[in-house]
Short mmCIF file of C-alpha atoms and ligand atoms in Angstrom, two decimals:
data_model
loop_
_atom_site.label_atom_id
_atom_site.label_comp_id
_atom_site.label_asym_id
_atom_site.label_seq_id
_atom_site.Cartn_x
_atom_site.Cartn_y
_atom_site.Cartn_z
CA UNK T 1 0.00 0.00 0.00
CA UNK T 2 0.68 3.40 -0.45
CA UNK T 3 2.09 5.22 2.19
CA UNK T 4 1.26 8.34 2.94
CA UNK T 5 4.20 11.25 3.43
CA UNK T 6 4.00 14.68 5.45
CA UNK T 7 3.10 17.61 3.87
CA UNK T 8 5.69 19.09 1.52
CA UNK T 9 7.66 22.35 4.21
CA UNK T 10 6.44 20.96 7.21
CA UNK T 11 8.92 18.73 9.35
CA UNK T 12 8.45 16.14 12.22
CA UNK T 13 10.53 17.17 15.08
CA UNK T 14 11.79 13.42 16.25
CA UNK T 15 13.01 12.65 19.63
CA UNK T 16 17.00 13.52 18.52
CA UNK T 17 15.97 16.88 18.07
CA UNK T 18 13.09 17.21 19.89
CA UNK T 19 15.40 18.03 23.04
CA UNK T 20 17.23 20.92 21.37
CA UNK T 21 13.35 22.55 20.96
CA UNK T 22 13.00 22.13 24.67
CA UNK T 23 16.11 23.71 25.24
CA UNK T 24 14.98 26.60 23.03
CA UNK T 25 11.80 27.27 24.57
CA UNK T 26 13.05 27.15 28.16
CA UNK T 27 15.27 29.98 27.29
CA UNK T 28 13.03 31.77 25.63
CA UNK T 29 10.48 31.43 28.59
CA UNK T 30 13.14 31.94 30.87
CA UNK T 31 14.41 35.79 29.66
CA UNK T 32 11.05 36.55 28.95
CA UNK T 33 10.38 36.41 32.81
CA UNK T 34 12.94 38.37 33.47
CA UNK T 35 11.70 40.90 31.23
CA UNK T 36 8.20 40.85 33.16
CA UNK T 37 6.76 39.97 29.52
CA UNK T 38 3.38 37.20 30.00
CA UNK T 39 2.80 34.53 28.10
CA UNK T 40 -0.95 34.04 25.69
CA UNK T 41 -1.85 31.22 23.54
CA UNK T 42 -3.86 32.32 20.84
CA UNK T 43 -6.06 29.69 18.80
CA UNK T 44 -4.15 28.15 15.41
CA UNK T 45 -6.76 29.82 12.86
CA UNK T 46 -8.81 33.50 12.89
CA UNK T 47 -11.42 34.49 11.00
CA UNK T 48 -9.67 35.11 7.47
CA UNK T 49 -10.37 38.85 7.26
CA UNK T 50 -8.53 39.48 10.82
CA UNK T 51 -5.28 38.69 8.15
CA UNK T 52 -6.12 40.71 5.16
CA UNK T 53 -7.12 44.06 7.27
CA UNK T 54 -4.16 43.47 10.18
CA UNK T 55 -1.18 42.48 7.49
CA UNK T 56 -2.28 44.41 4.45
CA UNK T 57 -4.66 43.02 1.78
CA UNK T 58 -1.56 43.71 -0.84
CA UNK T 59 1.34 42.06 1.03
CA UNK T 60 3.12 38.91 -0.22
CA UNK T 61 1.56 37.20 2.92
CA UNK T 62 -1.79 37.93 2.50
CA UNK T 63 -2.21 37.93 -1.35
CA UNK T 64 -0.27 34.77 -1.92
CA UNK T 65 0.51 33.03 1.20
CA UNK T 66 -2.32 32.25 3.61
CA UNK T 67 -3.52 28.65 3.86
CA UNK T 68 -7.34 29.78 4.03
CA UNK T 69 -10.24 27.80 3.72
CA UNK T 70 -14.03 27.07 4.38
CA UNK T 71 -15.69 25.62 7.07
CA UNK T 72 -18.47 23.46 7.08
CA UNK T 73 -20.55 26.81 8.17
CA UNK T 74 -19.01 28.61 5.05
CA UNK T 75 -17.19 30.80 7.07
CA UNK T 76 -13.68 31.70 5.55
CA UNK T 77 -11.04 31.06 8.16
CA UNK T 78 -6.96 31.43 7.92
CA UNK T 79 -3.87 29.13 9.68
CA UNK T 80 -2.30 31.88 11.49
CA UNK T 81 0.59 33.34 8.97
CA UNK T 82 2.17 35.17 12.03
CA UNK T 83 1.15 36.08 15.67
CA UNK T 84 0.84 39.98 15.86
CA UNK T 85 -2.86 40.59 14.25
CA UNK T 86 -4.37 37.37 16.99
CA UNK T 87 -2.55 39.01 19.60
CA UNK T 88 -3.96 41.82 19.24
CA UNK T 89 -7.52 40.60 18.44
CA UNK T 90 -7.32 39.11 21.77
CA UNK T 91 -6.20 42.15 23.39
CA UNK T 92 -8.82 43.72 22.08
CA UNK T 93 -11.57 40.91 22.79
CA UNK T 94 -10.53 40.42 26.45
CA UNK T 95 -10.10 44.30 27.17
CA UNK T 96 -6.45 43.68 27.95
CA UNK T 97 -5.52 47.47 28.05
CA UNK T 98 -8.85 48.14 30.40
CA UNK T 99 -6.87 46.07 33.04
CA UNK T 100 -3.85 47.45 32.65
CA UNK T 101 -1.85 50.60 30.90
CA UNK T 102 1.13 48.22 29.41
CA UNK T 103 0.54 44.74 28.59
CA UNK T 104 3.75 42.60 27.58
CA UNK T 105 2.83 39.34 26.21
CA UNK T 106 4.88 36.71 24.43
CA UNK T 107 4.11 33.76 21.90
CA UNK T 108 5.72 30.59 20.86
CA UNK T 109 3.75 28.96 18.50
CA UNK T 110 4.03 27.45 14.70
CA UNK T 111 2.84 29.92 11.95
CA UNK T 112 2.08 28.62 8.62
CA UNK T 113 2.46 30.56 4.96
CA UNK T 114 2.11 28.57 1.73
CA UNK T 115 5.43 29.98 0.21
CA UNK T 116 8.55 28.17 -1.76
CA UNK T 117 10.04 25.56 0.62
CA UNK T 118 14.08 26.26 0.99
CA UNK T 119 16.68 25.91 3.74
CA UNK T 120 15.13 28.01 5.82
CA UNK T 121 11.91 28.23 4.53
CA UNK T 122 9.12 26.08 5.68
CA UNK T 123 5.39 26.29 5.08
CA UNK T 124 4.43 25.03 8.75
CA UNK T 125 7.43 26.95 10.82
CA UNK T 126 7.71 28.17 14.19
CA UNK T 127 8.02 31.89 15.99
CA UNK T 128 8.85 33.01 19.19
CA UNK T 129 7.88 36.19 19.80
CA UNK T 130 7.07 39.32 22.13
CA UNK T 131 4.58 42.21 22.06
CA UNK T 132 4.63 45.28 24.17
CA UNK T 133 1.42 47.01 24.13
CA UNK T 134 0.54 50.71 25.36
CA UNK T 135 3.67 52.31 25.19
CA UNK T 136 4.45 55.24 22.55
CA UNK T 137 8.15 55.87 24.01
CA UNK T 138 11.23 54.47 22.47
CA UNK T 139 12.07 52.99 25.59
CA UNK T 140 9.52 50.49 24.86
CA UNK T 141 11.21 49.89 21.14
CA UNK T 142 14.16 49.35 22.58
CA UNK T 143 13.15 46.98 25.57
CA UNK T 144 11.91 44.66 22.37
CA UNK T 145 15.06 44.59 20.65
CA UNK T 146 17.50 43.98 24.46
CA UNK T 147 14.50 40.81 24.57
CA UNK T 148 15.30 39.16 21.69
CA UNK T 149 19.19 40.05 21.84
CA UNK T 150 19.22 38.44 25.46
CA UNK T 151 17.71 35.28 24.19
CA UNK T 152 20.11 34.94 21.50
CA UNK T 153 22.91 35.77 24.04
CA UNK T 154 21.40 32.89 26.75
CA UNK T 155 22.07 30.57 23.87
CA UNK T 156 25.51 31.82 23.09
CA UNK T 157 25.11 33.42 19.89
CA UNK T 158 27.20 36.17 18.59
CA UNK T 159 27.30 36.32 15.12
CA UNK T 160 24.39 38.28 14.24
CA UNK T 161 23.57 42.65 12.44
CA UNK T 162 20.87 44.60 13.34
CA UNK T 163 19.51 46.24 10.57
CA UNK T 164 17.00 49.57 11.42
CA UNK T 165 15.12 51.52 10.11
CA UNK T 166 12.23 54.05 10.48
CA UNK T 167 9.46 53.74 8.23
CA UNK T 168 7.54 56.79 9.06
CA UNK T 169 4.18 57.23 10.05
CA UNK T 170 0.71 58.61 8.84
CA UNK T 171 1.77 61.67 9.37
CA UNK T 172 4.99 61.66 6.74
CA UNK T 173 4.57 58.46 5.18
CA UNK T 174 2.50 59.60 2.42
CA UNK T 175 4.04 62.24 1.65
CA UNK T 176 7.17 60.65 0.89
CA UNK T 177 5.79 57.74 -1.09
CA UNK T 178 4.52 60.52 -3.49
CA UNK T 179 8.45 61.99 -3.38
CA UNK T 180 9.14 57.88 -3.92
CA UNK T 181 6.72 57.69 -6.38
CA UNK T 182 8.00 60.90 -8.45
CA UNK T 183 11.55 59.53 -8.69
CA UNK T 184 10.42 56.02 -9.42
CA UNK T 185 8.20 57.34 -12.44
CA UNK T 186 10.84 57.54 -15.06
CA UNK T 187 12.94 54.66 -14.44
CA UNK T 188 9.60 52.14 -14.62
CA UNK T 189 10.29 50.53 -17.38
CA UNK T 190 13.97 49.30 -15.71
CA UNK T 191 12.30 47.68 -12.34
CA UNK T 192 11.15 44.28 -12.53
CA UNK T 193 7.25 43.87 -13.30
CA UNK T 194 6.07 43.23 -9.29
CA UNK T 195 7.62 46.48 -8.58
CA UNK T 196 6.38 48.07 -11.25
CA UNK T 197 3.09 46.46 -10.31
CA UNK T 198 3.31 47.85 -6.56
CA UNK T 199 4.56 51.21 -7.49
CA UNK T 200 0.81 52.42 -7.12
CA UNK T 201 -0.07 50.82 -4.43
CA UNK T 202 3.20 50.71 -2.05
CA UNK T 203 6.29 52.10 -3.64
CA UNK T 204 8.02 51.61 -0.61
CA UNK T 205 8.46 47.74 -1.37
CA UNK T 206 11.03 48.64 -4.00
CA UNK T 207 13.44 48.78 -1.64
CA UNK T 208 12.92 44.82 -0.53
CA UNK T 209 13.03 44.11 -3.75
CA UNK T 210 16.10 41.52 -4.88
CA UNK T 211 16.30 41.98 -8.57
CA UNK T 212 20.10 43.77 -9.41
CA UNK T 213 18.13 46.45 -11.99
CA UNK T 214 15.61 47.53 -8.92
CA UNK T 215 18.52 47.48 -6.05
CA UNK T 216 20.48 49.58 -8.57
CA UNK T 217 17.19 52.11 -9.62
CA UNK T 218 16.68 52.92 -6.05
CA UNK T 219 20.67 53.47 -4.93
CA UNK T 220 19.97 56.92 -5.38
CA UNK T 221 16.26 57.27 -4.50
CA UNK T 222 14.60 59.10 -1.97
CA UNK T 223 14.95 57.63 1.42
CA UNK T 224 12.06 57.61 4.28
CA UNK T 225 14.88 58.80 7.18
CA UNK T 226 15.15 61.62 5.18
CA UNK T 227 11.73 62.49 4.71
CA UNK T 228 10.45 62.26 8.71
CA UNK T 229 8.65 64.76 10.19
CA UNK T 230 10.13 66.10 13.47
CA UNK T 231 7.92 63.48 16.12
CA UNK T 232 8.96 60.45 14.27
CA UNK T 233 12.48 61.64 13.62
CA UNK T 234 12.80 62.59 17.56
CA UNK T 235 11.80 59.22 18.25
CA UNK T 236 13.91 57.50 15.74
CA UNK T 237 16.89 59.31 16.95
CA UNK T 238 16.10 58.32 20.76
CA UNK T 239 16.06 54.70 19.69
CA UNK T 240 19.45 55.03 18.22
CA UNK T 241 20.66 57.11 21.40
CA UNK T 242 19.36 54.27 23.33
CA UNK T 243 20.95 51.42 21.56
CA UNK T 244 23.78 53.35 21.67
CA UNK T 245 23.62 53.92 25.64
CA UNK T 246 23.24 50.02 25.98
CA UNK T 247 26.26 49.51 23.54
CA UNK T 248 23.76 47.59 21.36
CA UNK T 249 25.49 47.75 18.09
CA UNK T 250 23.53 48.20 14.56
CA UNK T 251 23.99 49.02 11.51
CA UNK T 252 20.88 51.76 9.53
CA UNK T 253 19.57 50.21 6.21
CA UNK T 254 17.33 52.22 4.68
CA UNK T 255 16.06 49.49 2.36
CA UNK T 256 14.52 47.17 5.71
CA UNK T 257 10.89 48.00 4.59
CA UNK T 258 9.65 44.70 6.14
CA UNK T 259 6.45 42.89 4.16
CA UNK T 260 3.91 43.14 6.61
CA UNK T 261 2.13 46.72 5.83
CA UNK T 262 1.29 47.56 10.02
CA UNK T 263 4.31 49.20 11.03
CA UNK T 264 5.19 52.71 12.10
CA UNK T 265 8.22 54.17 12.83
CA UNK T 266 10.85 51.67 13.85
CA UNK T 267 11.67 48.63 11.84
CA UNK T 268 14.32 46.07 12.74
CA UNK T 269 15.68 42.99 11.64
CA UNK T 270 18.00 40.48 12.72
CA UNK T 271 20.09 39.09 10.31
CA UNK T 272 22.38 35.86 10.65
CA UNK T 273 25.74 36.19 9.25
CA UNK T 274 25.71 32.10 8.92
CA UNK T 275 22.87 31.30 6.95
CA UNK T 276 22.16 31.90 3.25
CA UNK T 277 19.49 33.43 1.47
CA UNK T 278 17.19 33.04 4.08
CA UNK T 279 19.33 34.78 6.96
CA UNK T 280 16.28 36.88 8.80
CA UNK T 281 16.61 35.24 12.27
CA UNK T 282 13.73 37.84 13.49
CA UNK T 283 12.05 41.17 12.66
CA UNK T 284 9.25 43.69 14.44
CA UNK T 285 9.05 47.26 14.65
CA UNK T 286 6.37 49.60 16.03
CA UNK T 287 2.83 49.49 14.96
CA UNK T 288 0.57 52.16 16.36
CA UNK T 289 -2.17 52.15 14.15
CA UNK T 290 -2.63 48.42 14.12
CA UNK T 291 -5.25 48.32 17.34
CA UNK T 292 -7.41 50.72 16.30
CA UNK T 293 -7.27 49.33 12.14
CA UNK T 294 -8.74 46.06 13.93
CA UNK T 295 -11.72 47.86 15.96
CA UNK T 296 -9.66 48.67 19.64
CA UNK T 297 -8.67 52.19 20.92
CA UNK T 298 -6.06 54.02 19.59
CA UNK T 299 -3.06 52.06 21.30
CA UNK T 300 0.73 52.38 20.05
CA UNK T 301 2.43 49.19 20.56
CA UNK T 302 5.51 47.26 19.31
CA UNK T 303 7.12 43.59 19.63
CA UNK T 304 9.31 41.26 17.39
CA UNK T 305 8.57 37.88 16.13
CA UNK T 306 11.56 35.53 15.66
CA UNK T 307 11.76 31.88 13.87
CA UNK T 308 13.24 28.83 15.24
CA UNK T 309 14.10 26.53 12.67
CA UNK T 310 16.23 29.46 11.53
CA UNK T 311 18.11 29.80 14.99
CA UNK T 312 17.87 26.34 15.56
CA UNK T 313 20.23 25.90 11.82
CA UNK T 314 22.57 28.34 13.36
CA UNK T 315 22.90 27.32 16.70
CA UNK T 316 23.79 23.58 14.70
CA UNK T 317 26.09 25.34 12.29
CA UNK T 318 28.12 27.32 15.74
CA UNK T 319 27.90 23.96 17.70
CA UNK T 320 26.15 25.54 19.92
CA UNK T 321 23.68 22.89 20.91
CA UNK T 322 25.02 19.92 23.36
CA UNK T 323 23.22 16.71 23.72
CA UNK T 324 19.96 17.56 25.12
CA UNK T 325 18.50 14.08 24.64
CA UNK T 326 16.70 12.75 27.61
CA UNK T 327 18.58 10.11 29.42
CA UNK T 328 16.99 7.27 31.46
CA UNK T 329 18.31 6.67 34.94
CA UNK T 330 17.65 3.21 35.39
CA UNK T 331 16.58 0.16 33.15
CA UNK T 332 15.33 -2.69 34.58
CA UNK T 333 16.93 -5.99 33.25
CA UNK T 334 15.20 -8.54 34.47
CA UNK T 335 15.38 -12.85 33.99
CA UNK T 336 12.21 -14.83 34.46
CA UNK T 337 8.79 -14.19 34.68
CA UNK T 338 8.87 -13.64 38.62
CA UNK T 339 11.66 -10.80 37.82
CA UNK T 340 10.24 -9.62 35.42
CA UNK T 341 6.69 -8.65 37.75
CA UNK T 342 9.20 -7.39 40.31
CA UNK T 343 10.78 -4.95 37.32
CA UNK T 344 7.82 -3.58 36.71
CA UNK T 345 6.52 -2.82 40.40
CA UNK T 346 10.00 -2.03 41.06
CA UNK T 347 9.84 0.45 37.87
CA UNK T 348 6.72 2.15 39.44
CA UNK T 349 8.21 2.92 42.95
CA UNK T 350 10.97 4.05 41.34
CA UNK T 351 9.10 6.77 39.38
CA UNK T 352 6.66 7.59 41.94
CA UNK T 353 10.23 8.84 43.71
CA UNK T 354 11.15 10.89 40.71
CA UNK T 355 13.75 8.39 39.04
CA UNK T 356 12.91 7.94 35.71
CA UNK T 357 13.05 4.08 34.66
CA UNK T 358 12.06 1.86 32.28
CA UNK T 359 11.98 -2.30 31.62
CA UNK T 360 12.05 -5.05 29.18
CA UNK T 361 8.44 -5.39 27.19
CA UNK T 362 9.87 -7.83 24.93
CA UNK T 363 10.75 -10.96 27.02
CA UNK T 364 14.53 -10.43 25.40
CA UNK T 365 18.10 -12.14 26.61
CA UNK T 366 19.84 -10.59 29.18
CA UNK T 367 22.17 -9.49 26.01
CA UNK T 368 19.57 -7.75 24.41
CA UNK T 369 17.71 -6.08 27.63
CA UNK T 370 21.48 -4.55 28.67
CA UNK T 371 21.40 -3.25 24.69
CA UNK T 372 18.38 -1.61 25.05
CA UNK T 373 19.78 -0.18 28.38
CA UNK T 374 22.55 1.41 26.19
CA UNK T 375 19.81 2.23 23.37
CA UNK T 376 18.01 4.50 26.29
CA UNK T 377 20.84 6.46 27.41
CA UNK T 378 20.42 4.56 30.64
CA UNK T 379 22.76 5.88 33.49
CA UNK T 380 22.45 2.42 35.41
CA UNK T 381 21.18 -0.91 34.68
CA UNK T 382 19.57 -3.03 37.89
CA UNK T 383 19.99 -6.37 37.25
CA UNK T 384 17.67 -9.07 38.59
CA UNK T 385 17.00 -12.89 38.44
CA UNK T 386 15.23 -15.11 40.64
CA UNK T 387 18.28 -15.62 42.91
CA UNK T 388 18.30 -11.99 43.72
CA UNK T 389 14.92 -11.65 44.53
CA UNK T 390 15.61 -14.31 46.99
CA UNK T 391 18.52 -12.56 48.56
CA UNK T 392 17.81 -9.00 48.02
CA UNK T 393 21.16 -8.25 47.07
CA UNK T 394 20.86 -7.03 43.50
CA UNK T 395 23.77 -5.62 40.89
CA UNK T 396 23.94 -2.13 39.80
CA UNK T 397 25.64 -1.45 37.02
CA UNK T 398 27.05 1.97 35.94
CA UNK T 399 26.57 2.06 32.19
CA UNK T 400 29.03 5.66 31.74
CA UNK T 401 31.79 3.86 33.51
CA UNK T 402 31.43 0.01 33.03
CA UNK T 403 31.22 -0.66 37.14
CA UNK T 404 28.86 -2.21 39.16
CA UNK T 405 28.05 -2.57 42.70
CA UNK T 406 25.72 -4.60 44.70
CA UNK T 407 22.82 -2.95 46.13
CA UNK T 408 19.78 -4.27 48.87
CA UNK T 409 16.06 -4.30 47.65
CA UNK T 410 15.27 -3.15 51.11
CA UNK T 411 16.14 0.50 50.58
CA UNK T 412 16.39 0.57 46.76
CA UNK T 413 15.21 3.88 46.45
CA UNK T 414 17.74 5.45 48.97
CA UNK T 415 20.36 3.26 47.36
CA UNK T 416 19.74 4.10 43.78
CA UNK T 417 19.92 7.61 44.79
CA UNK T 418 22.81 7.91 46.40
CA UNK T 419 24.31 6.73 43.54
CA UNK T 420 23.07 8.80 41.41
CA UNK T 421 23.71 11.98 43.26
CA UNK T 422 27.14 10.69 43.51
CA UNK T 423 27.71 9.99 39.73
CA UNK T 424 25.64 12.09 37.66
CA UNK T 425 25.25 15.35 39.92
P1 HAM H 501 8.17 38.23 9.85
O1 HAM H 501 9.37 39.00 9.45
O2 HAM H 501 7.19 37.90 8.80
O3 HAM H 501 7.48 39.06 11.01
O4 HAM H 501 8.62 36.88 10.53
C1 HAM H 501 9.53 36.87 11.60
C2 HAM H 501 10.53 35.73 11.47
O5 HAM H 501 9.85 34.48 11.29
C3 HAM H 501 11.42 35.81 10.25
O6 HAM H 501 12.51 36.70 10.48
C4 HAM H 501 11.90 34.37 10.12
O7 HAM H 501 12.94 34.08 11.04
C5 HAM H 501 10.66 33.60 10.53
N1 HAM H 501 9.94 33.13 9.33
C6 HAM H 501 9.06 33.83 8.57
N2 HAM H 501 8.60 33.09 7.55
C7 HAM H 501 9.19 31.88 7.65
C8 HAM H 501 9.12 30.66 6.90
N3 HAM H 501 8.32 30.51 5.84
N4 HAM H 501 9.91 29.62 7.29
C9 HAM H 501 10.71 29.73 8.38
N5 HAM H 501 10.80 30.85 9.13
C10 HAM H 501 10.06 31.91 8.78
C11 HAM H 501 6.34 38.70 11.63
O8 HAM H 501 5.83 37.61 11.56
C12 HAM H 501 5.78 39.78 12.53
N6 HAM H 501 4.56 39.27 13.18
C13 HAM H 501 6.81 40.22 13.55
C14 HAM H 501 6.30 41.24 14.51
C15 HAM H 501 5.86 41.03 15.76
N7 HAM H 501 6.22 42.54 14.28
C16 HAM H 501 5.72 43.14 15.34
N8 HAM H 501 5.47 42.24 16.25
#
């Protein structure tokens, strides 16, 4: 028979790796404690138009990316591309800012976007990321970019750019896109056809744009840092003073336009310096008009969101990850029937005092049970036949170092312990 495969940019995280993700996300919950930032859970799929008015109707994301479909009720819904928009539907919902000025949340969750699988890029992936809601001050900017640099830092990573930018707001943005617009005009004809077809509708794309003939057109073109009114160039240049005060290093690149049409003001990336064409590790920015676009109060907010598998392929390619597979402390081998009912009590009161064990299922040779004890990473193997059970004296046996020692059924679970606090601790 057929057998049926997974579906093409989605992965199965197997038990070798599967520790490296729990590594990942303990980090991740651990700095964001220390940043006071909460976690929320959002559901996997909105309501399909919470996408297309939050991200932009004419963004990559939304016009060729979403997985969308119908329900049985006919009711169009959408696999979450990204988490800003549902977290801040449910801020909204749940009157999140009614119970307090600043809320901080955070997010790990997978995303999914129906785009060209590549190293890198996935169609089911996974984000971590952080929102910090109600605060119009760069200091809040800035307290999003330390978050994600500390996380990267817990994990040992170093070789990483900011790129920034500001991409104006309502009050200068459209201004300059007409400036944009003007200089774009006569060189149409030389960018490639989506930029010519987005040069009505959001000029400002050009600059993300990786065709030579556009990068070269727009050298020279008008750039949005030059065209900010005073507010959002007084904030822009706090957030640089502030990086600056914290020694955070990062490099202005006028062309970081991001593709997600919400943001105001500050844009960021972070960009790997080990991975390929796919080397955005993370990216956020400010979006104050992004609340009130999806039916809330006016309420200026900004947050990151940052992918794993990305950080995950860099942390491999650094050799930054150790062995985080979970190891067994003791396996049961066990010779008989009568041993083998004594493994498997003896396996319970050995978990219900917090050592993790395990036991032949399989009715195996000795040979085989003490290769499965190796197969499970087991720290020691407890060896048992009827004889033991008669005398209660049973063998330990250190499966690191290749010793064993005899220990008394009476007080296995002080026994077993000892050991391992004096072996593995
Ligand atoms: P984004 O730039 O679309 O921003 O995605 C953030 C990160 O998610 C990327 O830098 C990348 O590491 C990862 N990522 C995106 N697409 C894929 C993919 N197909 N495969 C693997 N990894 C991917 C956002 O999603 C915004 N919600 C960020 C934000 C939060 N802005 C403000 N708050």
């Amino acid at each position: 028979m057929e057998t049926i495969q997974k579906i093409k940019g989605t992965h199965d995280i197997l038990p070798d790796t599967s520790g490296d993700w729990r590594l990942l996300e303990k980090t991740i919950h651990r700095i964001m404690q220390r940043y006071g930032f909460q976690e929320i859970r959002t559901p996997i799929f909105e309501a399909t138009n919470l996408f297309a008015r939050g991200i932009g109707q004419l963004t990559d994301i939304v016009s060729k990316e979403m997985y969308t479909f119908e329900d049985r009720g006919k009711k169009s819904l959408t696999l979450k591309p990204e988490g800003t928009a549902p977290v801040i539907r449910a801020f909204i919902e749940n009157s999140l800012g009614e119970k307090r000025p600043i809320n901080k949340l955070y997010y790990i969750s997978p995303m999914f976007r129906q785009e060209n699988p590549q190293a890198g890029r996935f169609r089911q992936f996974h984000q971590f990321g952080a929102e910090l809601i109600g605060s119009p001050e760069p200091f809040a900017d800035v307290e999003t970019i330390l978050n994600v640099l500390d996380i990267y830092k817990s994990l040992g990573l170093s070789s990483f750019t900011i790129k920034l930018n500001s991409v104006g707001d309502e009050n200068c943005r459209e201004q300059y896109k007409n400036a944009l617009r003007d200089y774009l005009r006569p060189r149409l004809s030389k960018l490639c056809k989506t930029c010519q077809e987005r040069f009505e509708s959001n000029p400002m794309r050009v600059f993300d744009c990786k065709e030579a003939g556009c990068i070269a057109e727009t050298e020279a073109a008008p750039r949005m840092l030059d065209h900010l009114d005073q507010a959002s160039a007084d904030h822009f240049e706090k957030v640089c003073a502030l990086l600056d005060q914290h020694q955070v290093a990062y490099e202005l690149d006028y062309r970081l336009v991001r593709g997600l049409d919400y943001y105001t003001r500050t844009a960021y990336e972070v960009v790997s310096n080990a991975l390929g064409s796919q080397n955005a590790l993370g990216g956020g920015g400010r979006y104050d008009l992004l609340t009130q676009e999806l039916g809330g109060k006016p309420t200026p907010a900004v947050g990151y969101a940052a992918g794993i598998e990305r950080l995950l392929m860099v942390l491999r390619e650094e050799k930054l990850l150790t062995d985080n597979s979970l190891s067994l402390d003791v396996f049961i081998a066990s010779i008989g029937e009568k041993a083998q009912e004594w493994a498997s009590k003896t396996a319970r009161l050995l978990r219900d005092n917090e050592i993790s064990a395990d036991m032949d299922l399989l009715g195996r040779s000795l040979k085989a049970q003490m290769k499965e004890a190796n197969r499970s990473n087991a720290k020691f193997a407890l060896i048992v036949g009827e004889q033991e059970l008669e005398s209660g004296q049973l063998t330990l046996r250190n499966l690191q170092q290749s010793e064993q020692t005899e220990v008394n059924s009476a007080d296995l679970v002080g026994a077993i312990r000892k050991h391992l606090d004096a072996k593995f601790k």
